[in-house]
Tab-separated table of C-alpha atoms in Angstrom:
chain	number	residue	atom	x	y	z
G	1	UNK	CA	-18.112	7.214	3.203
G	2	UNK	CA	-15.341	5.617	1.058
G	3	UNK	CA	-12.653	3.681	2.771
G	4	UNK	CA	-9.167	3.711	1.127
G	5	UNK	CA	-6.822	0.770	1.858
G	6	UNK	CA	-3.137	1.587	1.748
G	7	UNK	CA	-0.109	-0.445	2.158
G	8	UNK	CA	2.976	0.960	3.767
G	9	UNK	CA	6.317	-0.905	3.488
G	10	UNK	CA	9.980	-0.406	4.466
G	11	UNK	CA	13.091	-2.553	4.004
G	12	UNK	CA	15.999	-0.394	4.958
G	13	UNK	CA	16.834	1.741	7.950
G	14	UNK	CA	14.783	1.408	11.208
G	15	UNK	CA	11.888	-0.250	9.446
G	16	UNK	CA	9.437	-0.327	12.345
G	17	UNK	CA	10.213	3.368	13.317
G	18	UNK	CA	9.682	4.337	9.647
G	19	UNK	CA	6.314	2.700	9.501
G	20	UNK	CA	5.503	4.477	12.721
G	21	UNK	CA	6.458	7.739	11.097
G	22	UNK	CA	4.476	7.048	7.903
G	23	UNK	CA	1.105	6.422	9.538
G	24	UNK	CA	0.881	9.863	11.234
G	25	UNK	CA	2.106	11.420	8.020
G	26	UNK	CA	-0.883	9.869	6.229
G	27	UNK	CA	-3.267	10.946	9.010
G	28	UNK	CA	-1.870	14.538	8.916
G	29	UNK	CA	-2.115	14.738	5.096
G	30	UNK	CA	-5.651	13.466	4.947
G	31	UNK	CA	-6.904	14.886	8.251
G	32	UNK	CA	-8.150	11.464	9.372
G	33	UNK	CA	-7.471	8.805	11.936
G	34	UNK	CA	-6.101	5.476	10.464
G	35	UNK	CA	-6.867	1.916	11.271
G	36	UNK	CA	-3.612	-0.070	11.096
G	37	UNK	CA	-3.079	-3.829	10.684
G	38	UNK	CA	-0.487	-6.075	12.348
G	39	UNK	CA	3.032	-5.892	10.815
G	40	UNK	CA	3.811	-8.460	8.113
G	41	UNK	CA	7.428	-9.376	7.181
G	42	UNK	CA	8.157	-10.520	3.671
G	43	UNK	CA	10.783	-10.899	1.079
G	44	UNK	CA	11.240	-8.227	-1.506
G	45	UNK	CA	8.786	-8.525	-4.383
G	46	UNK	CA	9.896	-7.846	-8.008
G	47	UNK	CA	13.618	-7.400	-7.198
G	48	UNK	CA	16.511	-9.008	-5.450
G	49	UNK	CA	17.625	-7.688	-2.086
G	50	UNK	CA	18.969	-9.220	1.169
G	51	UNK	CA	16.686	-6.762	3.062
G	52	UNK	CA	13.291	-8.033	4.357
G	53	UNK	CA	10.272	-5.846	4.116
G	54	UNK	CA	7.991	-4.911	6.943
G	55	UNK	CA	4.486	-3.984	5.727
G	56	UNK	CA	1.270	-2.733	7.237
G	57	UNK	CA	-2.204	-2.166	5.892
G	58	UNK	CA	-3.894	1.071	6.767
G	59	UNK	CA	-7.520	1.956	6.325
G	60	UNK	CA	-8.794	5.634	6.250
G	61	UNK	CA	-12.139	7.066	5.544
G	62	UNK	CA	-11.736	9.604	2.752
G	63	UNK	CA	-15.321	10.925	2.183
G	64	UNK	CA	-15.646	12.143	-1.398
G	65	UNK	CA	-11.993	12.789	-2.056
G	66	UNK	CA	-11.212	12.116	-5.683
G	67	UNK	CA	-8.854	9.163	-6.319
G	68	UNK	CA	-6.045	11.230	-7.922
G	69	UNK	CA	-6.184	13.877	-5.105
G	70	UNK	CA	-5.879	11.003	-2.576
G	71	UNK	CA	-2.948	9.634	-4.570
G	72	UNK	CA	-1.296	13.063	-4.533
G	73	UNK	CA	-1.753	13.424	-0.832
G	74	UNK	CA	-0.362	9.950	-0.175
G	75	UNK	CA	2.678	10.821	-2.241
G	76	UNK	CA	3.064	13.966	-0.252
G	77	UNK	CA	2.907	11.890	3.050
G	78	UNK	CA	5.528	9.533	1.620
G	79	UNK	CA	7.934	12.360	0.623
G	80	UNK	CA	7.561	13.869	4.110
G	81	UNK	CA	9.042	10.639	5.534
G	82	UNK	CA	11.388	9.737	2.788
G	83	UNK	CA	12.039	11.587	-0.492
G	84	UNK	CA	14.382	9.081	-2.054
G	85	UNK	CA	13.570	7.365	-5.294
G	86	UNK	CA	12.084	3.859	-5.147
G	87	UNK	CA	13.523	2.950	-8.587
G	88	UNK	CA	16.909	2.527	-9.923
G	89	UNK	CA	18.231	4.487	-12.987
G	90	UNK	CA	17.055	1.484	-15.253
G	91	UNK	CA	13.494	1.763	-13.757
G	92	UNK	CA	13.696	-1.375	-11.657
G	93	UNK	CA	12.689	-1.479	-8.026
G	94	UNK	CA	15.204	-0.479	-5.405
G	95	UNK	CA	15.316	-0.816	-1.528
G	96	UNK	CA	13.303	1.843	0.113
G	97	UNK	CA	12.924	3.434	3.552
G	98	UNK	CA	9.185	4.034	3.086
G	99	UNK	CA	6.823	3.099	0.236
G	100	UNK	CA	3.095	4.135	0.490
G	101	UNK	CA	0.801	2.457	-2.084
G	102	UNK	CA	-2.966	3.093	-2.615
G	103	UNK	CA	-4.418	-0.383	-2.956
G	104	UNK	CA	-8.180	0.135	-3.186
G	105	UNK	CA	-10.777	2.863	-2.797
G	106	UNK	CA	-14.038	1.256	-1.845
G	107	UNK	CA	-15.495	-0.158	-4.963
G	108	UNK	CA	-13.846	2.326	-7.349
G	109	UNK	CA	-12.309	1.149	-10.493
G	110	UNK	CA	-9.881	3.605	-11.995
G	111	UNK	CA	-7.560	3.040	-15.066
G	112	UNK	CA	-5.522	6.100	-15.970
G	113	UNK	CA	-1.882	6.760	-16.819
G	114	UNK	CA	-1.328	7.932	-13.181
G	115	UNK	CA	-3.558	5.529	-11.223
G	116	UNK	CA	-5.014	2.038	-11.513
G	117	UNK	CA	-7.503	0.921	-8.772
G	118	UNK	CA	-7.650	-1.597	-7.366
G	119	UNK	CA	-3.912	-1.912	-7.418
G	120	UNK	CA	-3.082	-4.037	-10.557
G	121	UNK	CA	-0.681	-6.319	-8.713
G	122	UNK	CA	-2.369	-6.690	-5.399
G	123	UNK	CA	-3.575	-10.235	-6.047
G	124	UNK	CA	-0.018	-11.384	-6.378
G	125	UNK	CA	1.387	-9.863	-3.114
G	126	UNK	CA	0.729	-11.725	0.161
G	127	UNK	CA	2.167	-8.693	2.087
G	128	UNK	CA	-0.756	-6.665	0.586
G	129	UNK	CA	-3.493	-9.294	0.991
G	130	UNK	CA	-2.734	-10.406	4.583
G	131	UNK	CA	-3.135	-6.924	6.068
G	132	UNK	CA	-6.148	-6.240	3.836
G	133	UNK	CA	-7.729	-9.401	5.014
G	134	UNK	CA	-7.318	-8.404	8.581
G	135	UNK	CA	-8.791	-4.854	8.130
G	136	UNK	CA	-11.372	-5.528	5.309
G	137	UNK	CA	-12.299	-9.196	5.306
G	138	UNK	CA	-15.579	-8.598	3.513
G	139	UNK	CA	-14.215	-6.269	0.811
G	140	UNK	CA	-14.539	-7.703	-2.667
G	141	UNK	CA	-12.390	-6.759	-5.606
G	142	UNK	CA	-14.865	-4.833	-7.955
G	143	UNK	CA	-13.626	-6.750	-11.023
G	144	UNK	CA	-12.818	-10.222	-9.851
G	145	UNK	CA	-15.379	-10.368	-7.125
G	146	UNK	CA	-12.733	-12.030	-4.821
G	147	UNK	CA	-12.075	-11.101	-1.179
G	148	UNK	CA	-8.464	-10.584	0.039
G	149	UNK	CA	-8.613	-14.017	1.680
G	150	UNK	CA	-9.706	-15.621	-1.516
G	151	UNK	CA	-6.934	-13.933	-3.430
G	152	UNK	CA	-4.410	-14.999	-0.788
G	153	UNK	CA	-5.506	-18.588	-1.148
G	154	UNK	CA	-4.356	-18.302	-4.782
G	155	UNK	CA	-0.931	-16.840	-3.905
G	156	UNK	CA	0.199	-19.143	-1.196
């Protein structure tokens, strides 16, 4: 059974409570129980903001659910908690109450206009790699062959 690794972040509002709302929203949308990492606090990545992020990693078993269907369901879960845009008018990142990102789906490699798996910037983000290392220490990136811990060693 395929395991999806998801990262959930928040940097405005009651961040911890919002993470606490997002996990059950994912579970409801997928009809599964999630395994959740410890919370990681980090600086915003890719944009300037005085608001620190809280992030968690989430693992869910998704059976044979197609990658795009999984993405759509995760987007629905995100909208159920926070339907505001995560981008400014110019396309740059903005502060967000909740952001749910699909990071990896087992050993799947997907490269479409809508979805790239594994997440194309995961190896640059310690707030993604630290929770993933906790939940999936043996997982290897299907292209680079590196574990989350090995990728983290290159970030820090």
